[in-house]
Each structure stands twice: as structure tokens, then as C-alpha cells.
Coordinates of N, CA and C in Angstrom, one line a residue:
G1 N 6.3 17.8 -13.6 CA 5.2 17.4 -12.7 C 4.2 16.6 -13.4
L2 N 4.1 16.6 -14.8 CA 3.1 15.9 -15.5 C 3.6 14.5 -16.0
G3 N 4.9 14.3 -15.9 CA 5.5 13.1 -16.5 C 4.9 11.8 -16.0
L4 N 4.8 11.7 -14.7 CA 4.2 10.5 -14.2 C 2.8 10.3 -14.6
A5 N 2.0 11.3 -14.5 CA 0.6 11.2 -14.9 C 0.4 10.8 -16.4
I6 N 1.3 11.4 -17.2 CA 1.2 11.1 -18.7 C 1.7 9.6 -18.9
S7 N 2.7 9.2 -18.2 CA 3.2 7.9 -18.3 C 2.2 6.9 -17.9
R8 N 1.5 7.2 -16.8 CA 0.5 6.3 -16.3 C -0.7 6.2 -17.3
Q9 N -1.1 7.3 -17.8 CA -2.2 7.3 -18.8 C -1.8 6.5 -20.0
L10 N -0.6 6.6 -20.5 CA -0.2 5.8 -21.6 C -0.1 4.3 -21.3
A11 N 0.4 4.0 -20.1 CA 0.4 2.6 -19.7 C -1.0 2.0 -19.5
R12 N -1.9 2.8 -19.0 CA -3.3 2.3 -18.9 C -4.0 2.1 -20.2
M13 N -3.6 3.0 -21.2 CA -4.1 2.8 -22.6 C -3.6 1.5 -23.2
M14 N -2.5 1.0 -22.7 CA -1.9 -0.3 -23.1 C -2.3 -1.4 -22.2
G15 N -3.3 -1.2 -21.4 CA -3.8 -2.3 -20.5 C -2.9 -2.5 -19.2
G16 N -2.1 -1.5 -18.9 CA -1.3 -1.7 -17.7 C -1.5 -0.5 -16.7
D17 N -0.4 -0.2 -16.0 CA -0.4 0.9 -15.0 C 1.0 1.3 -14.7
V18 N 1.1 2.4 -13.9 CA 2.3 2.9 -13.4 C 2.0 3.1 -11.9
V19 N 2.9 2.5 -11.0 CA 2.7 2.6 -9.6 C 4.0 3.1 -9.0
A20 N 3.9 4.0 -8.1 CA 5.1 4.6 -7.4 C 5.1 4.3 -5.9
T21 N 6.2 3.9 -5.4 CA 6.4 3.7 -3.9 C 7.6 4.5 -3.6
S22 N 7.6 4.9 -2.3 CA 8.8 5.7 -1.9 C 9.0 5.5 -0.4
A23 N 10.3 5.6 0.0 CA 10.7 5.5 1.4 C 11.6 6.7 1.7
V24 N 11.3 7.4 2.7 CA 12.1 8.6 3.1 C 13.5 8.2 3.3
N25 N 14.4 8.9 2.7 CA 15.9 8.7 2.8 C 16.4 7.4 2.2
V26 N 15.5 6.7 1.4 CA 15.9 5.5 0.7 C 15.8 5.7 -0.8
G27 N 14.6 6.2 -1.2 CA 14.4 6.5 -2.7 C 13.0 6.1 -3.1
S28 N 12.8 6.2 -4.4 CA 11.5 5.8 -5.0 C 11.6 4.7 -6.0
C29 N 10.5 4.0 -6.1 CA 10.5 2.9 -7.1 C 9.3 3.1 -8.0
F30 N 9.5 3.1 -9.3 CA 8.4 3.2 -10.2 C 8.3 1.9 -11.0
V31 N 7.1 1.3 -11.0 CA 6.8 0.1 -11.7 C 5.8 0.4 -12.8
I32 N 6.3 0.0 -14.0 CA 5.4 0.2 -15.2 C 5.0 -1.2 -15.7
T33 N 3.7 -1.4 -15.9 CA 3.3 -2.6 -16.5 C 2.4 -2.3 -17.7
V34 N 2.6 -3.1 -18.8 CA 1.8 -2.9 -20.0 C 1.4 -4.3 -20.4
D35 N 0.3 -4.4 -21.1 CA -0.3 -5.7 -21.6 C 0.2 -5.9 -23.1
F36 N 1.2 -6.7 -23.3 CA 1.6 -7.0 -24.6 C 0.9 -8.2 -25.2
P37 N 0.8 -8.4 -26.5 CA 0.2 -9.6 -27.0 C 1.0 -10.8 -26.5
E38 N 0.3 -11.9 -26.4 CA 0.9 -13.2 -25.9 C 2.0 -13.6 -26.7
V39 N 3.1 -14.0 -26.0 CA 4.3 -14.5 -26.7 C 4.6 -15.8 -26.2
N40 N 5.1 -16.7 -27.0 CA 5.5 -18.0 -26.5 C 6.9 -18.0 -25.9
L41 N 6.9 -17.9 -24.5 CA 8.1 -17.9 -23.8 C 8.3 -19.3 -23.2
P42 N 9.5 -19.7 -23.0 CA 9.8 -21.0 -22.3 C 9.1 -20.9 -20.9
A43 N 8.6 -22.0 -20.4 CA 7.9 -22.1 -19.1 C 8.7 -21.5 -18.0
K44 N 10.0 -21.7 -17.9 CA 10.9 -21.2 -16.8 C 10.8 -19.6 -16.9
R45 N 10.9 -19.1 -18.1 CA 10.9 -17.6 -18.2 C 9.5 -17.0 -17.7
I46 N 8.4 -17.7 -18.1 CA 7.1 -17.2 -17.6 C 7.0 -17.3 -16.1
A47 N 7.5 -18.3 -15.5 CA 7.5 -18.4 -14.0 C 8.3 -17.3 -13.4
D48 N 9.4 -16.9 -14.0 CA 10.3 -15.8 -13.5 C 9.5 -14.5 -13.5
L49 N 8.6 -14.3 -14.4 CA 7.9 -13.0 -14.5 C 6.9 -12.8 -13.4
D50 N 6.4 -13.9 -12.7 CA 5.4 -13.8 -11.7 C 5.9 -14.2 -10.3
V51 N 7.0 -13.7 -9.9 CA 7.6 -14.1 -8.6 C 7.0 -13.2 -7.6
L52 N 6.2 -13.8 -6.7 CA 5.6 -13.1 -5.6 C 6.4 -13.2 -4.4
P53 N 6.2 -12.2 -3.4 CA 7.0 -12.3 -2.2 C 6.7 -13.7 -1.5
D54 N 7.7 -14.2 -0.8 CA 7.6 -15.4 0.0 C 6.6 -15.2 1.0
P55 N 5.6 -16.1 1.1 CA 4.5 -16.0 2.1 C 5.1 -15.9 3.5
A56 N 6.3 -16.4 3.8 CA 6.8 -16.3 5.1 C 7.0 -14.9 5.6
V57 N 7.2 -14.0 4.6 CA 7.4 -12.6 4.9 C 6.2 -12.0 5.7
F58 N 5.0 -12.6 5.5 CA 3.8 -12.1 6.0 C 3.4 -12.8 7.4
T59 N 4.1 -13.8 7.7 CA 3.8 -14.6 8.9 C 4.0 -13.8 10.2
D60 N 3.0 -13.8 11.0 CA 2.9 -13.1 12.3 C 3.0 -11.6 12.2
K61 N 2.6 -11.1 11.1 CA 2.5 -9.6 10.9 C 1.1 -9.2 11.1
T62 N 1.0 -7.9 11.5 CA -0.3 -7.3 11.7 C -0.4 -6.1 10.8
V63 N -1.5 -6.0 10.0 CA -1.8 -4.9 9.1 C -3.1 -4.3 9.5
L64 N -3.1 -2.9 9.6 CA -4.3 -2.2 9.9 C -4.7 -1.5 8.6
L65 N -6.0 -1.8 8.2 CA -6.6 -1.2 7.0 C -7.5 -0.1 7.5
A66 N -7.1 1.2 7.2 CA -8.0 2.3 7.6 C -8.7 2.8 6.3
E67 N -10.0 2.4 6.2 CA -10.7 2.7 5.0 C -12.2 2.8 5.3
D68 N -12.8 3.9 4.9 CA -14.2 4.1 5.3 C -15.2 3.5 4.3
N69 N -14.8 3.1 3.1 CA -15.6 2.6 2.1 C -15.7 1.0 2.3
R70 N -16.9 0.5 2.5 CA -17.1 -0.9 2.8 C -16.6 -1.7 1.6
T71 N -16.9 -1.3 0.4 CA -16.5 -2.1 -0.8 C -15.0 -2.2 -0.9
N72 N -14.3 -1.1 -0.6 CA -12.8 -1.1 -0.7 C -12.3 -1.9 0.4
R73 N -12.9 -1.9 1.6 CA -12.4 -2.8 2.7 C -12.6 -4.3 2.3
F74 N -13.7 -4.6 1.7 CA -14.0 -5.9 1.3 C -12.9 -6.4 0.3
L75 N -12.6 -5.5 -0.7 CA -11.7 -5.9 -1.8 C -10.3 -6.1 -1.2
V76 N -9.8 -5.2 -0.3 CA -8.5 -5.4 0.3 C -8.5 -6.7 1.2
Q77 N -9.6 -7.0 1.9 CA -9.7 -8.2 2.7 C -9.6 -9.4 1.8
K78 N -10.2 -9.3 0.6 CA -10.1 -10.4 -0.4 C -8.7 -10.6 -0.9
L79 N -8.0 -9.5 -1.2 CA -6.6 -9.6 -1.7 C -5.7 -10.2 -0.7
L80 N -6.0 -10.0 0.6 CA -5.0 -10.5 1.6 C -5.5 -11.8 2.4
K81 N -6.6 -12.3 2.0 CA -7.2 -13.4 2.8 C -6.4 -14.7 2.9
D82 N -5.5 -15.0 1.9 CA -4.7 -16.2 1.9 C -3.4 -16.0 2.5
L83 N -3.1 -14.8 3.0 CA -1.8 -14.5 3.6 C -1.8 -14.8 5.1
P84 N -0.7 -15.3 5.6 CA -0.6 -15.6 7.1 C -0.3 -14.4 7.9
L85 N -1.3 -13.4 7.9 CA -1.1 -12.2 8.6 C -2.5 -11.9 9.3
T86 N -2.4 -11.0 10.3 CA -3.6 -10.5 11.0 C -4.0 -9.2 10.4
L87 N -5.3 -9.1 9.9 CA -5.8 -7.9 9.3 C -6.8 -7.3 10.3
I88 N -6.6 -6.0 10.6 CA -7.5 -5.3 11.5 C -8.0 -4.1 10.7
T89 N -9.3 -3.7 10.9 CA -9.8 -2.6 10.1 C -10.3 -1.5 11.0
A90 N -10.3 -0.3 10.4 CA -10.8 0.9 11.0 C -11.6 1.7 9.9
V91 N -12.7 2.3 10.3 CA -13.5 3.0 9.3 C -13.3 4.5 9.2
N92 N -12.4 5.0 10.1 CA -12.1 6.4 10.0 C -10.8 6.7 10.6
G93 N -10.3 7.9 10.4 CA -8.9 8.2 10.9 C -8.8 8.1 12.4
K94 N -9.8 8.6 13.1 CA -9.7 8.6 14.6 C -9.6 7.1 15.1
E95 N -10.5 6.3 14.5 CA -10.4 4.8 14.9 C -9.1 4.2 14.5
A96 N -8.5 4.6 13.4 CA -7.2 4.1 13.0 C -6.1 4.5 14.0
V97 N -6.1 5.7 14.5 CA -5.2 6.2 15.5 C -5.3 5.3 16.8
D98 N -6.6 5.1 17.2 CA -6.9 4.3 18.4 C -6.4 2.9 18.2
K99 N -6.6 2.3 17.1 CA -6.2 0.9 16.8 C -4.7 0.8 16.7
V100 N -4.0 1.8 16.2 CA -2.5 1.8 16.2 C -2.0 1.7 17.6
K101 N -2.6 2.5 18.5 CA -2.2 2.5 19.9 C -2.4 1.1 20.5
E102 N -3.6 0.5 20.3 CA -4.0 -0.7 20.9 C -3.3 -1.9 20.3
H103 N -3.2 -2.0 19.0 CA -2.7 -3.3 18.3 C -1.2 -3.2 17.8
K104 N -0.7 -2.0 17.8 CA 0.7 -1.8 17.3 C 1.0 -2.6 16.0
P105 N 0.3 -2.3 14.9 CA 0.5 -3.0 13.7 C 1.8 -2.7 13.1
D106 N 2.3 -3.7 12.2 CA 3.5 -3.5 11.5 C 3.4 -2.5 10.3
V107 N 2.2 -2.6 9.7 CA 1.9 -1.8 8.5 C 0.5 -1.2 8.6
V108 N 0.3 0.0 8.2 CA -1.0 0.6 8.1 C -1.3 1.0 6.7
L109 N -2.4 0.5 6.1 CA -2.9 0.9 4.8 C -3.8 2.0 5.1
M110 N -3.5 3.3 4.7 CA -4.2 4.5 5.1 C -4.9 5.1 4.0
D111 N -6.2 5.1 4.0 CA -7.0 5.9 3.0 C -6.8 7.4 3.3
M112 N -6.7 8.2 2.3 CA -6.5 9.6 2.5 C -7.8 10.3 2.9
S113 N -8.9 9.9 2.3 CA -10.2 10.6 2.6 C -11.1 9.8 3.4
M114 N -11.2 10.2 4.7 CA -12.1 9.4 5.6 C -12.8 10.5 6.5
P115 N -13.9 10.1 7.1 CA -14.7 11.0 8.0 C -14.0 11.1 9.4
N116 N -14.3 12.0 10.1 CA -13.8 12.3 11.5 C -12.4 12.8 11.5
M117 N -11.5 12.1 10.8 CA -10.1 12.5 10.7 C -9.6 11.9 9.4
D118 N -9.1 12.7 8.5 CA -8.6 12.1 7.2 C -7.3 11.4 7.5
G119 N -6.8 10.7 6.4 CA -5.6 9.9 6.5 C -4.4 10.7 6.8
L120 N -4.3 11.9 6.3 CA -3.1 12.7 6.6 C -3.1 13.1 8.0
A121 N -4.2 13.6 8.6 CA -4.2 14.0 10.0 C -4.0 12.7 10.9
A122 N -4.5 11.6 10.5 CA -4.3 10.4 11.3 C -2.9 10.0 11.3
T123 N -2.2 10.1 10.1 CA -0.8 9.8 10.0 C 0.0 10.7 10.9
R124 N -0.3 12.0 10.9 CA 0.5 12.9 11.7 C 0.3 12.6 13.2
A125 N -0.9 12.2 13.6 CA -1.2 11.8 15.0 C -0.4 10.5 15.4
I126 N -0.4 9.6 14.5 CA 0.4 8.3 14.7 C 1.9 8.6 14.9
R127 N 2.4 9.5 14.0 CA 3.8 9.8 14.0 C 4.2 10.5 15.3
K128 N 3.3 11.1 16.0 CA 3.6 11.7 17.3 C 3.5 10.8 18.5
M129 N 3.1 9.6 18.3 CA 2.9 8.6 19.4 C 4.3 8.1 19.8
P130 N 4.5 8.0 21.1 CA 5.8 7.5 21.6 C 5.8 5.9 21.7
Q131 N 5.7 5.3 20.5 CA 5.7 3.8 20.4 C 6.4 3.5 19.1
K132 N 6.7 2.2 19.0 CA 7.3 1.7 17.7 C 6.4 2.1 16.6
Q133 N 6.9 2.7 15.6 CA 6.1 3.2 14.5 C 5.9 2.2 13.4
P134 N 4.6 2.2 12.9 CA 4.3 1.3 11.8 C 4.8 1.9 10.5
H135 N 4.9 1.1 9.5 CA 5.2 1.6 8.1 C 3.8 1.9 7.6
I136 N 3.6 3.2 7.1 CA 2.3 3.6 6.7 C 2.3 3.8 5.2
I137 N 1.3 3.1 4.5 CA 1.2 3.1 3.1 C -0.1 3.9 2.7
A138 N 0.0 5.0 2.0 CA -1.2 5.7 1.5 C -1.9 4.8 0.5
L139 N -3.2 4.8 0.7 CA -4.1 4.0 -0.2 C -5.2 5.0 -0.7
T140 N -5.0 5.4 -2.0 CA -5.8 6.5 -2.4 C -6.2 6.4 -3.9
A141 N -7.3 7.0 -4.3 CA -7.6 7.0 -5.7 C -6.9 8.2 -6.4
N142 N -6.4 9.1 -5.6 CA -5.7 10.3 -6.2 C -4.2 10.0 -6.5
A143 N -3.9 10.1 -7.8 CA -2.6 9.7 -8.2 C -1.7 10.9 -8.6
H144 N -2.1 12.1 -8.2 CA -1.4 13.3 -8.6 C -0.1 13.4 -7.7
R145 N 0.9 14.1 -8.3 CA 2.1 14.3 -7.5 C 1.9 15.0 -6.3
S146 N 1.0 16.0 -6.3 CA 0.7 16.8 -5.1 C 0.1 15.9 -4.0
D147 N -0.7 14.9 -4.3 CA -1.3 14.0 -3.3 C -0.1 13.1 -2.8
Y148 N 0.7 12.6 -3.6 CA 1.9 11.9 -3.2 C 2.7 12.7 -2.2
E149 N 3.0 13.9 -2.6 CA 3.9 14.8 -1.7 C 3.2 15.1 -0.4
A150 N 1.9 15.3 -0.4 CA 1.1 15.5 0.8 C 1.2 14.3 1.8
C151 N 1.1 13.1 1.2 CA 1.3 11.9 2.0 C 2.6 11.8 2.6
I152 N 3.7 12.1 1.8 CA 5.0 12.0 2.4 C 5.3 13.0 3.4
R153 N 4.8 14.2 3.2 CA 4.9 15.3 4.2 C 4.2 15.0 5.5
A154 N 3.1 14.3 5.4 CA 2.4 13.9 6.6 C 3.1 12.8 7.4
G155 N 4.0 12.1 6.7 CA 4.7 11.0 7.4 C 4.5 9.6 6.9
M156 N 3.7 9.5 5.8 CA 3.5 8.2 5.2 C 4.8 7.8 4.5
D157 N 5.0 6.5 4.4 CA 6.2 5.9 3.9 C 6.2 5.6 2.4
S158 N 5.0 5.2 1.9 CA 4.8 4.8 0.5 C 3.4 5.1 0.1
F159 N 3.1 4.7 -1.2 CA 1.9 5.2 -1.8 C 1.4 4.1 -2.8
L160 N 0.1 3.7 -2.6 CA -0.6 2.8 -3.6 C -1.8 3.5 -4.1
T161 N -2.1 3.4 -5.3 CA -3.3 4.0 -5.9 C -4.4 2.9 -6.1
K162 N -5.6 3.3 -5.9 CA -6.8 2.4 -6.2 C -7.2 2.6 -7.6
P163 N -7.7 1.5 -8.2 CA -7.8 0.2 -7.7 C -6.4 -0.5 -7.6
V164 N -6.2 -1.1 -6.5 CA -4.9 -1.7 -6.2 C -4.9 -3.2 -6.7
R165 N -3.8 -3.6 -7.3 CA -3.7 -5.0 -7.7 C -3.1 -5.8 -6.6
R166 N -3.4 -7.1 -6.5 CA -2.9 -8.0 -5.5 C -1.4 -8.0 -5.4
R167 N -0.8 -8.1 -6.6 CA 0.7 -8.1 -6.7 C 1.3 -6.8 -6.1
D168 N 0.7 -5.7 -6.4 CA 1.2 -4.4 -5.9 C 1.1 -4.3 -4.4
M169 N -0.1 -4.8 -3.9 CA -0.4 -4.8 -2.5 C 0.7 -5.7 -1.8
M170 N 0.9 -6.9 -2.3 CA 1.8 -7.8 -1.6 C 3.2 -7.2 -1.7
D171 N 3.6 -6.7 -2.8 CA 5.0 -6.1 -2.8 C 5.1 -4.9 -1.9
A172 N 4.1 -4.0 -1.8 CA 4.2 -2.9 -0.9 C 4.2 -3.4 0.6
L173 N 3.4 -4.4 0.9 CA 3.4 -4.9 2.3 C 4.8 -5.5 2.6
A174 N 5.3 -6.3 1.7 CA 6.6 -7.0 2.0 C 7.7 -5.9 2.2
A175 N 7.7 -4.9 1.3 CA 8.6 -3.8 1.5 C 8.4 -3.1 2.8
G176 N 7.2 -2.9 3.2 CA 6.9 -2.2 4.5 C 7.4 -3.0 5.7
F177 N 7.2 -4.3 5.6 CA 7.7 -5.2 6.7 C 9.2 -5.1 6.8
Q178 N 9.8 -5.1 5.6 CA 11.3 -5.1 5.5 C 11.8 -3.8 6.1
M179 N 11.2 -2.7 5.6 CA 11.6 -1.3 6.1 C 11.5 -1.2 7.6
R180 N 10.4 -1.7 8.1 CA 10.1 -1.6 9.6 C 11.1 -2.4 10.3
S181 N 11.5 -3.6 9.8 CA 12.5 -4.5 10.5 C 13.9 -3.8 10.5
H182 N 14.2 -3.0 9.5 CA 15.5 -2.3 9.4 C 15.5 -1.2 10.4
N183 N 14.3 -0.6 10.8 CA 14.3 0.5 11.7 C 14.2 0.0 13.1
D184 N 14.2 -1.3 13.4 CA 14.2 -1.8 14.8 C 15.5 -1.6 15.5

């Protein structure tokens, strides 16, 4: 139970991080990054290390960001501003549920701790809706295994921890769009 937390702490001490994503009945993916001293790699090799998802993956997609903290909303909006997608925001869980009904987003970025209805309760409510289901990604500062498990039990599909990096956000969204299209 402590392995992931210890690994993450070690990675952070080396200027990196550990991020876990998971999809029910598919599996989990653990990405470990660390900051090594600069090495002279050939230009082609350096380009291979920073392959981002194809921007076309985001075209005509709708993402709902359910986040009560204005600063966090601003940061996520900044991370996604250059992508060809529609971003809708909700400031609490109840509003997130209402906006899922109204806009039918492809992906929901769901904060766990919000007023009126937390992210877990909002996810359970969304999962009961008789409509095409969005891919729901937990967006939380809590990186404990128990938090991850609570998110999965509530019906979330994957998990991102704050502060989130642009690359991690883009990868999670691209995976969410892909998972949702497989479920069509």
C-alpha cells in the first residue's frame, strides 16, 4: 500500500513525479518521470522523448471541468487553451451533474472536494444517468491509494493528481477520448 507513495516521493526528490491512470477492466498505467542532468542526445532522439498526442484527437471534443477553486480552474483552462476542444466549467458537484445532462461532454475532469456535492457523489449521480456516459477523470491533490480506490469505486475511469502537468493532462484526455470511442 505504501509502494506508490514512496516511489512518488523519491521521484519528486529527483525533480519528477509518478502518475497513475486506470481504466476499469483494462488495467493501470504508471508513469515515472525524473530530472536527470542534461545529456547530449541526437536531435531525433530528443524529439522522440516529447511526443504529444496528435491535436486532431481533441477536435470537436467537449470537456467539463468540475472544480470549485478559481485558481485551479484558471490553470486547467491555461493548459488546454491551445487545443481544438470545447471546455465547460462547473464550480460544484451539483452543477457538474446538471452540465453533464445538458452538454453531454466526452470527458469530465472531476475534483474530489467541492461544495454542495463532492466529486464522488457527482460521479455516482452521473453514472446513474440514462445517457451516453463521459469518461470521468479524478482531479485531486490527494494521491493516496485509498483516494484512488474511492474514485474508482464511485465510477471514475482514471486519476490525475494536482498540480497536474500539461503533458499528463493531454495524455489523460486523449486516453479518455479513445476509451469513450471504444465504448460507443
